[in-house]
XYZ file of C-alpha atoms in Angstrom:
753
model
C 19.594 -158.925 -43.607
C 22.323 -159.520 -46.182
C 21.649 -157.901 -49.557
C 20.730 -160.586 -52.104
C 19.999 -160.104 -55.792
C 17.002 -161.968 -57.296
C 18.920 -162.710 -60.507
C 21.735 -164.195 -58.459
C 19.286 -166.396 -56.532
C 17.617 -167.687 -59.704
C 20.968 -168.364 -61.382
C 22.299 -170.235 -58.352
C 19.108 -172.286 -57.968
C 19.134 -173.278 -61.633
C 22.778 -174.327 -61.374
C 22.197 -176.350 -58.202
C 19.022 -178.007 -59.510
C 20.935 -179.397 -62.481
C 24.265 -180.045 -60.756
C 25.666 -182.504 -58.234
C 26.527 -180.080 -55.435
C 24.753 -177.258 -53.653
C 25.777 -174.622 -51.116
C 23.432 -175.500 -48.255
C 24.451 -172.439 -46.223
C 23.600 -170.157 -49.148
C 20.278 -171.979 -49.612
C 19.369 -171.276 -45.987
C 20.146 -167.596 -46.530
C 18.043 -167.586 -49.725
C 15.123 -169.222 -47.868
C 15.239 -166.546 -45.177
C 15.443 -163.801 -47.814
C 12.613 -165.338 -49.899
C 10.259 -165.427 -46.911
C 11.088 -161.870 -45.902
C 10.617 -160.479 -49.437
C 7.604 -162.618 -50.445
C 9.407 -164.455 -53.288
C 7.123 -167.538 -53.259
C 8.577 -169.351 -56.281
C 12.159 -168.916 -55.075
C 11.162 -170.054 -51.571
C 9.621 -173.251 -52.992
C 12.673 -173.988 -55.132
C 15.020 -173.295 -52.210
C 13.101 -175.416 -49.695
C 12.780 -178.229 -52.246
C 16.543 -178.319 -52.758
C 17.211 -178.146 -49.010
C 14.671 -180.830 -48.110
C 15.465 -183.333 -50.872
C 19.222 -182.996 -50.300
C 18.933 -183.571 -46.546
C 16.533 -186.483 -47.056
C 18.900 -188.212 -49.477
C 21.802 -187.723 -47.078
C 20.097 -188.847 -43.870
C 17.184 -191.009 -45.129
C 15.390 -189.919 -41.967
C 13.094 -187.021 -41.125
C 14.951 -184.937 -38.537
C 13.366 -181.853 -36.873
C 14.758 -179.435 -39.458
C 13.614 -181.532 -42.424
C 10.218 -181.927 -40.782
C 9.842 -178.121 -40.647
C 10.769 -177.742 -44.307
C 8.269 -180.483 -45.247
C 5.497 -178.734 -43.327
C 6.325 -175.415 -44.976
C 6.294 -177.024 -48.436
C 2.955 -178.657 -47.590
C 1.535 -175.277 -46.603
C 2.680 -173.985 -50.004
C 1.099 -177.032 -51.756
C 4.524 -177.802 -53.191
C 5.798 -180.921 -51.426
C 7.895 -182.824 -54.032
C 6.817 -186.418 -54.859
C 10.016 -187.913 -53.420
C 9.292 -186.453 -49.999
C 5.547 -187.079 -50.272
C 6.228 -190.777 -50.903
C 8.597 -190.915 -47.945
C 6.016 -189.171 -45.757
C 3.306 -191.530 -46.996
C 5.422 -194.632 -46.357
C 6.070 -193.521 -42.799
C 2.368 -193.090 -42.151
C 1.472 -196.369 -43.874
C 3.989 -198.237 -41.707
C 2.213 -196.903 -38.631
C -1.124 -198.074 -40.087
C 0.335 -201.529 -40.679
C 0.983 -201.808 -36.957
C -2.395 -200.361 -35.893
C -4.377 -202.689 -38.211
C -2.978 -205.793 -36.574
C -5.785 -207.196 -34.372
C -5.757 -210.268 -32.140
C -9.292 -211.724 -32.444
C -10.425 -213.899 -29.522
C -11.797 -217.382 -30.248
C -15.563 -217.901 -29.753
C -16.704 -221.487 -28.952
C -20.201 -222.924 -28.805
C -19.283 -224.676 -25.559
C -18.407 -221.443 -23.754
C -20.607 -220.286 -20.912
C -23.095 -217.516 -21.716
C -21.176 -214.916 -19.701
C -17.947 -215.767 -21.580
C -19.753 -215.549 -24.941
C -21.149 -212.111 -24.076
C -17.700 -210.933 -22.947
C -16.040 -212.141 -26.180
C -18.721 -210.666 -28.449
C -18.539 -207.351 -26.586
C -14.766 -207.375 -27.218
C -15.491 -207.999 -30.921
C -17.777 -204.956 -30.970
C -15.074 -202.744 -29.466
C -12.378 -204.064 -31.819
C -14.478 -203.739 -34.980
C -15.354 -200.148 -34.067
C -11.674 -199.287 -33.488
C -10.638 -201.108 -36.675
C -13.237 -199.268 -38.722
C -11.876 -195.988 -37.382
C -8.321 -196.926 -38.430
C -9.490 -198.062 -41.884
C -11.397 -194.831 -42.306
C -8.236 -192.822 -41.535
C -6.216 -195.017 -43.904
C -8.884 -194.482 -46.600
C -8.544 -190.683 -46.236
C -4.737 -190.862 -46.252
C -4.682 -192.896 -49.477
C -7.255 -190.618 -51.084
C -5.047 -187.583 -50.373
C -1.993 -189.436 -51.636
C -3.805 -190.413 -54.859
C -4.417 -186.735 -55.524
C -0.856 -185.674 -54.648
C 0.800 -188.503 -56.602
C -1.609 -188.877 -59.494
C 1.182 -188.456 -62.024
C 3.724 -190.651 -60.239
C 4.751 -194.291 -60.670
C 2.918 -195.118 -57.411
C -0.513 -194.313 -58.890
C -1.490 -197.953 -59.719
C -0.232 -199.262 -56.376
C -2.289 -196.660 -54.523
C -5.382 -197.573 -56.570
C -5.045 -201.263 -55.618
C -4.546 -200.372 -51.970
C -7.521 -198.028 -52.076
C -9.811 -200.784 -53.463
C -8.666 -203.345 -50.870
C -9.220 -200.849 -48.032
C -12.806 -200.196 -49.216
C -13.455 -203.969 -49.374
C -11.989 -204.368 -45.876
C -14.165 -201.542 -44.541
C -17.250 -203.290 -45.945
C -16.298 -206.624 -44.377
C -15.504 -205.091 -40.981
C -18.816 -203.178 -41.027
C -20.583 -206.483 -41.867
C -18.724 -208.181 -39.003
C -19.948 -205.442 -36.697
C -23.526 -206.213 -37.808
C -23.014 -210.002 -37.491
C -21.653 -209.533 -33.975
C -24.741 -207.564 -32.982
C -27.025 -210.206 -34.602
C -25.269 -213.031 -32.792
C -25.632 -211.252 -29.470
C -29.327 -210.626 -30.212
C -29.929 -214.283 -31.068
C -28.694 -215.574 -27.728
C -31.234 -217.461 -25.595
C -29.741 -218.510 -22.328
C -26.498 -220.312 -23.108
C -27.284 -220.825 -26.804
C -27.510 -218.779 -29.998
C -28.589 -219.404 -33.555
C -26.380 -221.927 -35.414
C -26.947 -219.997 -38.628
C -25.856 -216.692 -37.042
C -22.845 -218.420 -35.455
C -21.748 -219.883 -38.810
C -22.163 -216.563 -40.592
C -20.139 -214.856 -37.838
C -17.265 -217.354 -38.185
C -17.120 -216.909 -41.971
C -17.095 -213.123 -41.574
C -14.204 -213.222 -39.141
C -12.197 -215.276 -41.669
C -12.998 -212.774 -44.452
C -11.965 -209.795 -42.291
C -8.655 -211.456 -41.414
C -8.005 -212.100 -45.112
C -8.730 -208.492 -46.091
C -6.472 -207.097 -43.365
C -3.688 -209.442 -44.502
C -4.219 -208.248 -48.096
C -3.814 -204.626 -46.915
C -0.671 -205.542 -44.952
C 0.879 -207.074 -48.091
C 0.407 -203.776 -49.930
C 1.732 -201.621 -47.071
C 5.510 -200.985 -46.730
C 7.494 -203.217 -44.379
C 8.602 -201.704 -41.052
C 12.126 -200.327 -41.180
C 14.704 -202.617 -39.659
C 17.845 -201.192 -38.128
C 20.793 -202.496 -40.115
C 24.097 -202.629 -38.284
C 26.875 -201.820 -40.703
C 29.971 -203.965 -40.471
C 33.243 -202.672 -39.079
C 34.751 -202.417 -42.574
C 31.787 -200.350 -43.812
C 32.097 -198.056 -40.799
C 35.825 -197.749 -41.434
C 35.103 -196.530 -44.960
C 32.933 -193.707 -43.589
C 35.847 -192.343 -41.522
C 37.501 -189.242 -42.951
C 41.131 -189.584 -44.082
C 43.298 -192.524 -42.896
C 43.792 -193.740 -46.488
C 46.835 -195.920 -45.780
C 45.406 -197.258 -42.515
C 42.160 -198.232 -44.274
C 44.097 -200.090 -46.962
C 46.125 -202.011 -44.358
C 43.059 -202.879 -42.254
C 41.199 -204.134 -45.339
C 44.225 -206.236 -46.331
C 44.348 -207.662 -42.786
C 40.594 -208.352 -42.989
C 40.959 -210.221 -46.298
C 43.814 -212.278 -44.841
C 41.708 -213.267 -41.820
C 38.841 -214.208 -44.157
C 41.274 -216.360 -46.122
C 42.455 -218.065 -42.928
C 38.874 -218.767 -41.888
C 37.999 -220.335 -45.252
C 41.147 -222.493 -45.135
C 40.034 -223.869 -41.787
C 36.560 -224.586 -43.166
C 38.153 -226.461 -46.074
C 40.117 -228.627 -43.652
C 43.556 -227.021 -43.882
C 45.289 -226.655 -40.551
C 47.693 -223.865 -39.591
C 50.328 -224.648 -37.008
C 51.175 -220.984 -36.469
C 48.218 -218.653 -36.038
C 48.693 -214.907 -36.661
C 48.726 -212.627 -33.632
C 45.560 -210.570 -33.297
C 47.077 -208.102 -30.825
C 47.626 -204.609 -32.255
C 49.546 -201.388 -31.618
C 48.051 -198.049 -32.685
C 50.328 -195.021 -32.581
C 49.460 -191.425 -33.340
C 48.910 -188.005 -31.844
C 45.717 -187.156 -29.905
C 42.460 -187.184 -31.862
C 43.748 -189.229 -34.818
C 41.170 -191.990 -34.308
C 43.014 -194.628 -32.243
C 40.096 -195.388 -29.924
C 37.586 -195.377 -32.801
C 39.770 -197.760 -34.815
C 40.077 -200.072 -31.796
C 36.274 -200.305 -31.576
C 36.034 -201.065 -35.293
C 38.674 -203.793 -35.027
C 36.674 -205.340 -32.180
C 33.608 -205.427 -34.473
C 35.628 -206.914 -37.348
C 37.107 -209.658 -35.143
C 33.636 -210.412 -33.800
C 32.130 -210.632 -37.310
C 34.888 -213.063 -38.302
C 34.150 -215.234 -35.273
C 37.555 -214.530 -33.709
C 35.940 -212.914 -30.656
C 32.727 -213.868 -28.895
C 31.635 -210.249 -28.412
C 32.487 -206.882 -30.022
C 33.057 -205.064 -26.732
C 36.064 -202.861 -25.934
C 37.206 -202.502 -22.330
C 39.311 -199.355 -21.935
C 42.139 -199.130 -19.416
C 45.098 -196.919 -18.536
C 47.835 -196.826 -15.924
C 45.521 -195.643 -13.144
C 43.240 -198.675 -13.552
C 46.064 -201.219 -13.878
C 48.953 -200.191 -11.597
C 48.401 -200.495 -7.855
C 50.037 -198.782 -4.901
C 51.260 -201.820 -2.965
C 52.564 -205.349 -3.550
C 49.929 -207.649 -5.072
C 47.399 -204.947 -5.938
C 48.723 -204.467 -9.498
C 48.406 -208.150 -10.404
C 44.848 -208.215 -9.069
C 43.825 -205.074 -10.976
C 45.324 -206.313 -14.263
C 43.583 -209.691 -13.986
C 40.269 -207.982 -13.164
C 40.555 -206.016 -16.429
C 41.524 -209.166 -18.349
C 38.504 -210.978 -16.945
C 36.279 -208.032 -17.865
C 37.686 -208.075 -21.417
C 37.265 -211.841 -21.903
C 35.763 -212.488 -25.331
C 36.469 -208.909 -26.452
C 39.241 -206.312 -26.632
C 41.331 -204.775 -23.844
C 42.346 -201.295 -25.062
C 45.205 -199.659 -23.112
C 45.658 -195.988 -23.940
C 49.024 -194.290 -23.345
C 50.413 -197.769 -22.680
C 53.964 -196.427 -22.238
C 52.832 -194.878 -18.935
C 52.771 -198.390 -17.462
C 56.572 -198.304 -17.146
C 58.074 -194.882 -16.555
C 61.725 -194.261 -17.368
C 62.377 -192.642 -13.991
C 60.372 -195.239 -12.045
C 61.566 -196.061 -8.538
C 61.457 -199.406 -6.747
C 57.975 -198.628 -5.424
C 56.563 -198.302 -8.959
C 54.699 -201.465 -10.008
C 54.379 -200.686 -13.717
C 56.641 -203.592 -14.706
C 54.464 -205.936 -12.649
C 51.445 -204.808 -14.706
C 53.315 -205.581 -17.946
C 54.486 -208.996 -16.717
C 50.982 -209.939 -15.538
C 49.449 -208.854 -18.842
C 51.987 -210.841 -20.914
C 51.360 -213.926 -18.800
C 47.567 -213.595 -19.227
C 47.951 -213.239 -23.014
C 50.076 -216.394 -23.380
C 49.004 -218.829 -20.664
C 46.283 -219.515 -18.138
C 42.504 -219.602 -18.506
C 42.259 -216.341 -20.501
C 44.998 -217.005 -23.079
C 43.617 -216.620 -26.591
C 40.263 -215.433 -25.251
C 40.857 -211.703 -25.527
C 42.750 -209.261 -27.735
C 45.027 -206.479 -26.479
C 45.355 -203.175 -28.355
C 48.017 -200.743 -27.130
C 47.880 -197.059 -28.089
C 49.924 -193.907 -27.589
C 52.322 -191.359 -29.074
C 54.599 -192.875 -31.792
C 58.009 -192.105 -30.251
C 57.025 -193.029 -26.694
C 55.412 -196.302 -27.854
C 58.531 -197.249 -29.818
C 60.804 -196.796 -26.764
C 58.265 -198.547 -24.540
C 58.121 -201.691 -26.699
C 61.914 -201.772 -27.169
C 62.325 -201.752 -23.374
C 59.897 -204.669 -22.920
C 60.983 -207.695 -25.043
C 58.237 -209.958 -23.667
C 55.572 -207.478 -24.675
C 57.212 -206.661 -28.020
C 57.207 -210.317 -29.121
C 53.396 -210.433 -28.766
C 52.943 -207.432 -31.072
C 54.742 -208.090 -34.393
C 55.732 -205.095 -36.523
C 53.090 -206.022 -39.101
C 50.444 -205.358 -36.441
C 51.641 -201.795 -35.788
C 49.491 -199.026 -37.263
C 50.555 -195.379 -37.251
C 47.639 -192.970 -37.609
C 48.794 -189.698 -39.196
C 47.633 -186.199 -38.309
C 44.669 -185.017 -40.348
C 45.222 -182.504 -43.137
C 43.487 -179.120 -43.108
C 40.917 -180.336 -45.658
C 40.194 -183.449 -43.577
C 39.817 -181.438 -40.367
C 37.330 -179.092 -42.038
C 35.454 -182.136 -43.394
C 35.343 -183.521 -39.826
C 33.972 -180.167 -38.680
C 31.274 -180.312 -41.361
C 30.382 -183.845 -40.239
C 30.095 -182.785 -36.578
C 27.901 -179.858 -37.660
C 25.727 -182.134 -39.801
C 25.293 -184.619 -36.940
C 23.891 -181.722 -34.903
C 21.673 -180.421 -37.747
C 23.923 -177.456 -38.549
C 25.415 -176.223 -41.815
C 28.701 -174.289 -42.076
C 28.823 -171.231 -44.307
C 31.879 -170.757 -46.518
C 33.096 -167.981 -44.209
C 32.538 -170.252 -41.206
C 34.768 -172.919 -42.783
C 37.514 -170.329 -43.197
C 37.066 -169.223 -39.570
C 37.178 -172.877 -38.457
C 40.412 -173.420 -40.394
C 41.943 -170.282 -38.842
C 41.042 -171.504 -35.361
C 42.469 -174.949 -36.149
C 45.705 -173.275 -37.247
C 45.882 -171.331 -33.969
C 45.438 -174.531 -31.974
C 48.016 -176.536 -33.938
C 51.211 -175.507 -32.166
C 52.775 -178.775 -30.967
C 52.386 -182.554 -30.843
C 49.570 -182.277 -28.293
C 47.225 -180.838 -30.945
C 44.012 -182.837 -30.623
C 43.169 -183.255 -34.333
C 39.535 -184.446 -34.611
C 39.024 -183.970 -30.869
C 40.042 -180.310 -31.124
C 37.740 -179.764 -34.115
C 34.877 -181.373 -32.192
C 35.455 -178.989 -29.271
C 35.693 -175.966 -31.593
C 32.334 -176.899 -33.166
C 30.702 -177.340 -29.745
C 31.994 -173.902 -28.724
C 30.612 -172.404 -31.952
C 27.202 -173.969 -31.245
C 27.319 -172.498 -27.732
C 28.175 -169.040 -29.106
C 25.309 -169.340 -31.597
C 22.828 -170.163 -28.849
C 24.134 -167.550 -26.429
C 23.885 -164.839 -29.120
C 20.269 -165.551 -30.052
C 18.595 -167.293 -27.123
C 14.911 -167.973 -27.778
C 14.706 -165.250 -30.440
C 16.597 -167.144 -33.164
C 14.829 -167.342 -36.551
C 14.392 -170.840 -38.005
C 17.158 -170.536 -40.583
C 19.689 -169.252 -38.023
C 19.028 -172.382 -35.981
C 20.538 -174.430 -38.792
C 23.484 -172.159 -39.688
C 26.934 -171.705 -38.189
C 28.553 -168.504 -39.436
C 31.978 -166.921 -38.960
C 30.535 -164.931 -36.028
C 30.064 -168.178 -34.121
C 33.788 -168.972 -34.430
C 35.078 -165.622 -33.192
C 37.459 -165.778 -30.246
C 35.579 -164.065 -27.412
C 38.331 -164.490 -24.839
C 39.965 -161.320 -23.566
C 43.701 -160.829 -23.263
C 44.686 -158.430 -20.483
C 47.982 -157.670 -22.187
C 46.101 -156.573 -25.300
C 45.039 -153.509 -23.296
C 48.669 -152.348 -23.313
C 49.903 -150.362 -26.317
C 53.224 -148.938 -27.436
C 51.993 -145.428 -26.662
C 51.489 -146.374 -23.008
C 55.205 -146.954 -22.539
C 57.337 -144.160 -21.103
C 60.792 -143.724 -22.650
C 62.226 -146.898 -24.299
C 62.867 -144.973 -27.535
C 65.155 -147.572 -29.118
C 62.826 -150.438 -28.167
C 59.861 -148.610 -29.699
C 61.822 -147.917 -32.875
C 62.889 -151.554 -33.247
C 59.372 -152.784 -32.509
C 57.964 -150.551 -35.252
C 60.724 -151.758 -37.596
C 59.895 -155.418 -36.896
C 56.185 -154.798 -37.466
C 56.920 -153.098 -40.792
C 59.229 -155.939 -41.849
C 56.636 -158.612 -41.081
C 53.878 -156.653 -42.839
C 55.879 -156.119 -46.052
C 57.161 -159.700 -46.211
C 53.622 -160.961 -45.722
C 52.433 -158.724 -48.565
C 55.263 -159.986 -50.827
C 54.257 -163.596 -50.059
C 50.641 -162.860 -50.985
C 51.818 -161.379 -54.297
C 53.919 -164.448 -55.051
C 57.249 -162.606 -54.589
C 60.301 -163.981 -52.816
C 60.501 -163.140 -49.112
C 63.472 -162.296 -46.923
C 64.012 -164.133 -43.618
C 62.555 -162.380 -40.577
C 64.923 -162.525 -37.586
C 62.647 -162.390 -34.544
C 64.761 -163.964 -31.779
C 66.299 -161.164 -29.722
C 68.324 -160.259 -26.663
C 67.065 -157.479 -24.391
C 69.913 -155.856 -22.468
C 69.667 -153.307 -19.691
C 69.495 -152.869 -15.945
C 66.647 -154.161 -13.787
C 63.350 -152.274 -13.979
C 63.984 -150.753 -17.410
C 60.918 -152.373 -19.052
C 62.345 -155.525 -20.664
C 59.513 -157.854 -19.532
C 56.859 -155.258 -20.432
C 58.437 -154.947 -23.873
C 58.405 -158.755 -24.271
C 54.652 -158.768 -23.578
C 54.148 -156.119 -26.251
C 56.393 -158.013 -28.646
C 54.343 -161.216 -28.279
C 51.136 -159.228 -28.725
C 52.456 -157.601 -31.929
C 53.553 -160.950 -33.430
C 50.144 -162.464 -32.765
C 48.362 -159.462 -34.260
C 50.578 -159.682 -37.351
C 49.613 -163.348 -37.777
C 53.142 -164.584 -37.069
C 52.407 -166.311 -33.769
C 49.315 -168.444 -33.201
C 48.847 -167.841 -29.483
C 50.941 -164.783 -28.734
C 51.423 -165.599 -25.058
C 54.587 -164.888 -23.077
C 56.290 -167.680 -21.141
C 58.767 -166.200 -18.628
C 61.421 -168.548 -17.172
C 64.681 -168.240 -15.289
C 67.583 -170.591 -14.532
C 65.590 -172.412 -11.830
C 62.903 -173.337 -14.382
C 65.408 -174.872 -16.796
C 68.359 -176.329 -14.865
C 68.230 -179.466 -12.754
C 70.804 -181.184 -10.575
C 70.878 -184.456 -12.540
C 72.209 -185.467 -15.945
C 69.445 -185.467 -18.578
C 66.825 -183.730 -16.456
C 67.903 -180.242 -17.554
C 67.202 -181.114 -21.192
C 63.759 -182.426 -20.205
C 62.932 -179.283 -18.200
C 64.130 -177.034 -21.023
C 62.101 -178.930 -23.620
C 59.041 -178.715 -21.357
C 59.449 -174.921 -21.095
C 59.816 -174.677 -24.878
C 56.694 -176.815 -25.362
C 54.708 -174.492 -23.080
C 55.933 -171.477 -25.078
C 55.113 -172.835 -28.544
C 52.933 -170.420 -30.458
C 54.272 -167.562 -28.344
C 57.426 -166.013 -26.889
C 59.830 -167.691 -24.474
C 61.561 -165.048 -22.287
C 64.594 -166.294 -20.341
C 65.280 -163.719 -17.646
C 68.869 -163.272 -16.497
C 69.867 -165.719 -19.247
C 73.605 -165.248 -18.533
C 73.096 -167.269 -15.320
C 72.967 -170.367 -17.544
C 76.675 -170.039 -18.412
C 78.208 -171.648 -15.319
C 81.399 -173.661 -14.907
C 82.358 -176.927 -16.630
C 80.290 -179.038 -14.203
C 77.267 -176.752 -14.360
C 74.120 -178.057 -16.092
C 73.273 -174.599 -17.423
C 75.307 -175.384 -20.564
C 72.981 -178.362 -21.174
C 70.015 -175.947 -21.095
C 71.690 -173.656 -23.648
C 72.621 -176.577 -25.923
C 69.048 -177.904 -25.755
C 67.662 -174.435 -26.522
C 69.991 -173.991 -29.520
C 69.026 -177.442 -30.813
C 65.262 -176.921 -30.402
C 64.940 -173.395 -31.828
C 65.276 -174.342 -35.538
C 62.987 -177.383 -35.091
C 59.984 -175.178 -34.303
C 60.629 -172.493 -36.914
C 58.029 -169.725 -36.833
C 56.202 -171.447 -33.989
C 58.622 -170.173 -31.350
C 60.322 -166.830 -30.625
C 63.076 -166.794 -27.982
C 64.110 -163.668 -26.049
C 67.094 -163.578 -23.706
C 67.141 -160.779 -21.145
C 69.739 -159.487 -18.702
C 72.541 -157.044 -17.995
C 74.481 -155.768 -21.005
C 78.040 -157.087 -20.477
C 77.133 -160.602 -19.188
C 74.639 -161.017 -22.028
C 77.282 -160.115 -24.630
C 79.684 -162.677 -23.125
C 76.981 -165.383 -23.126
C 76.000 -164.893 -26.777
C 79.597 -164.514 -28.003
C 80.637 -167.694 -26.159
C 78.127 -169.898 -27.968
C 78.213 -169.976 -31.807
C 74.735 -171.490 -31.908
C 73.216 -168.651 -29.917
C 75.234 -166.100 -31.855
C 73.864 -167.362 -35.181
C 70.255 -167.502 -33.996
C 69.930 -164.330 -31.917
C 71.028 -161.473 -34.183
C 68.888 -158.646 -32.819
C 69.898 -156.828 -29.646
C 67.694 -154.147 -28.083
C 69.191 -151.829 -25.477
C 67.112 -150.463 -22.598
C 68.474 -147.280 -21.021
C 67.865 -146.392 -17.384
C 64.836 -144.152 -16.847
C 65.390 -140.506 -15.963
C 63.791 -139.116 -12.817
C 61.174 -137.316 -14.933
C 60.299 -140.551 -16.748
C 59.960 -142.401 -13.428
C 57.577 -139.707 -12.157
C 55.513 -140.135 -15.341
C 55.484 -143.919 -14.849
C 54.297 -143.429 -11.261
C 51.604 -140.991 -12.407
C 50.332 -143.429 -15.049
C 50.285 -146.256 -12.520
C 48.274 -144.258 -9.986
C 45.850 -143.116 -12.680
C 45.262 -146.759 -13.659
C 43.584 -147.256 -10.241
C 41.754 -143.908 -10.185
C 44.230 -141.993 -7.972
C 45.403 -138.423 -8.690
C 48.016 -136.162 -7.111
C 49.013 -132.514 -7.312
C 52.261 -130.862 -8.404
C 53.676 -130.871 -4.881
C 53.254 -134.678 -4.770
C 55.222 -134.964 -8.021
C 57.945 -132.805 -6.448
C 57.997 -135.103 -3.413
C 58.292 -138.118 -5.727
C 61.229 -136.509 -7.557
C 62.948 -135.882 -4.240
C 62.403 -139.453 -2.982
C 63.601 -140.961 -6.280
C 66.610 -138.621 -6.428
C 67.770 -139.777 -2.993
C 67.863 -143.413 -4.168
C 70.771 -145.211 -5.850
C 69.835 -146.275 -9.399
C 66.018 -146.006 -9.076
C 64.008 -147.850 -11.723
C 60.398 -148.435 -12.785
C 59.831 -151.047 -10.075
C 60.992 -148.498 -7.495
C 58.526 -145.901 -8.788
C 55.631 -148.370 -8.713
C 56.564 -149.453 -5.177
C 56.432 -145.838 -4.009
C 52.865 -145.515 -5.326
C 51.837 -148.816 -3.711
C 53.225 -147.593 -0.383
C 51.480 -144.213 -0.783
C 48.120 -145.897 -1.452
C 48.581 -148.069 1.647
C 49.532 -145.022 3.746
C 46.574 -143.013 2.417
C 44.211 -145.880 3.320
C 45.575 -145.971 6.869
C 45.230 -142.172 7.137
C 41.588 -142.115 5.966
C 40.179 -145.268 7.548
C 38.788 -143.515 10.676
C 38.491 -139.969 9.311
C 35.085 -138.271 8.979
C 34.237 -137.173 5.451
C 36.999 -139.376 4.040
C 34.966 -140.207 0.913
C 35.923 -136.872 -0.639
C 39.642 -137.743 -0.429
C 39.609 -141.404 -1.416
C 41.097 -140.716 -4.874
C 43.754 -138.166 -3.770
C 47.340 -138.924 -2.823
C 48.992 -136.243 -0.675
C 52.599 -135.355 0.023
C 52.309 -136.923 3.454
C 51.456 -140.250 1.800
C 54.653 -140.071 -0.269
C 57.045 -138.922 2.444
C 55.819 -141.021 5.353
C 57.283 -144.518 5.428
C 55.185 -147.428 6.616
């Protein structure tokens, strides 16, 4: 358990009791510590702050609050505010249980009917007396608990009325028995019958008097769309525009009520643009509620659609699918996410996206559904802009004033969203957990596909999973309500992280430059933390050398180092070649290159044999280089580019392009491995899989490698792979082979498969 000082606890509690804010995570820790150390007074103060704060926030008794209330009750320290809330909840239940439907008794009824009705009265009076007795005890306890509160007089009045009601119900029970006893055949005493009727009236009056003093049942209040909009985090400008639009629509409605006609009605159709998780779908649902509340729609429902549900595969199917969605959305909102996907730029004649757009425009402006539904289009800002420009008919139905761009959330807003998600699941984030959440958000935010609120929601769900998987059924109560930095730790394993600089054979210059880069990043980071000016860190590089000299392995290590130093968010390596970047059509090479860059964001993009991009005048490789040069500065520290290849062609490529020359200033040379280094590489590789070999095997390896022209690391690894295969074939049918399974012999090296 974390060391906590009693003086610190008392000081914090005093400050929070008199202030506006509290640290709920710290309070949970203090509660756990107070229980464990027997600090009763501090436990009461801590639980009181926790319980009253949660009650004021939620106005409901959730499972966690219920536990705190029970613990405070056991300590005889439940605060009046919570006691009143608890009492009101119980009194509401009594209000329901005291309601009794009394059957009507008539003199003209048959004897059997009279007996049946009076027997029912006996059962109901007994049950009612039991409920009144419980209510009497509840009020008596509350009078003691709240004797110094403002509710004292109200409880006294209720207590007196309950006693009077108990007396009348008991008398009714006696009158019912007397009336039954007075029956002779089909008749009973007129006097007893009259007294019974008067008593029933008195009982009904007393129960009504109790009901008037009991709290009304809670009614669910449905907040308006504008009120819900206000509860959303961030979106300041969007909120202001929506509220202005709302006031305008109110104004239009009042003008119509006053008899003023408007020849031109404003378009209700909307366009929401923004990156993923910025609230487009949520805002669409709120706009549907607002339109419904203003009487502009007959229902507040949102029907969601996308390309897959609108565009068909053959002639006529698209029109049918679009009209089915329009019919489904009648009276409400048709929300089309990623609307630009309806018409693709590279669409062929068999693509019916334009038919979907034409059918939708026609349904919005004419026919039986015109004016009976609202369309909201949503998607990325740039794609939506091009999409609307390419479709004049659609653009005219969505005026610029009805376009809303939802910005990305700030760090503070994303953390606030995380706190809200935690609160909705009865969790509290510690201060360290908020920092860990922010760090994880920063790692995820590498390109335009960052999911904003959606990403934060997923991070919180993962943290809750980690919390549960760590504790299982053994979690203490307070841990059930806390999310700590441990719950946000990245538990994924990176295979490349197992590789270290010391594992590499040779590569002396590469190791030296890698150590130099690490030192440079470390010192510049320290200068930034001290508020000093920092020098630019040139991280783009060219790796030159023959095949099999360790360039790709080095690139993996380089990405790993940059992630560890906090420079790169993901630290992955994206390896591409000419085929991954160059296409045979104008414009497609730029798209493929941008896609490769997007996949590499937050890590390292390694272009192997990069010189192959410098073809002739009609070669599209130049387009790939130009796109790369243009994109590199746009992504800043979010992208590191490495070009790899043979020395001379790489020099010609970089010297031929001023853009590349200015951006890639570091060149790392990789010398060919010596025979001894290749033997060491082979030995390390075999050891990785649990294989060993003697000196004579090393000699055989040296001989095989020496007979080859320009052997490299790949050659050495291939020799070990072949030896393992040969050894397996040699031992498969041999008796006692288990003793030799881990040994490679000379015969396994020298015998070719």
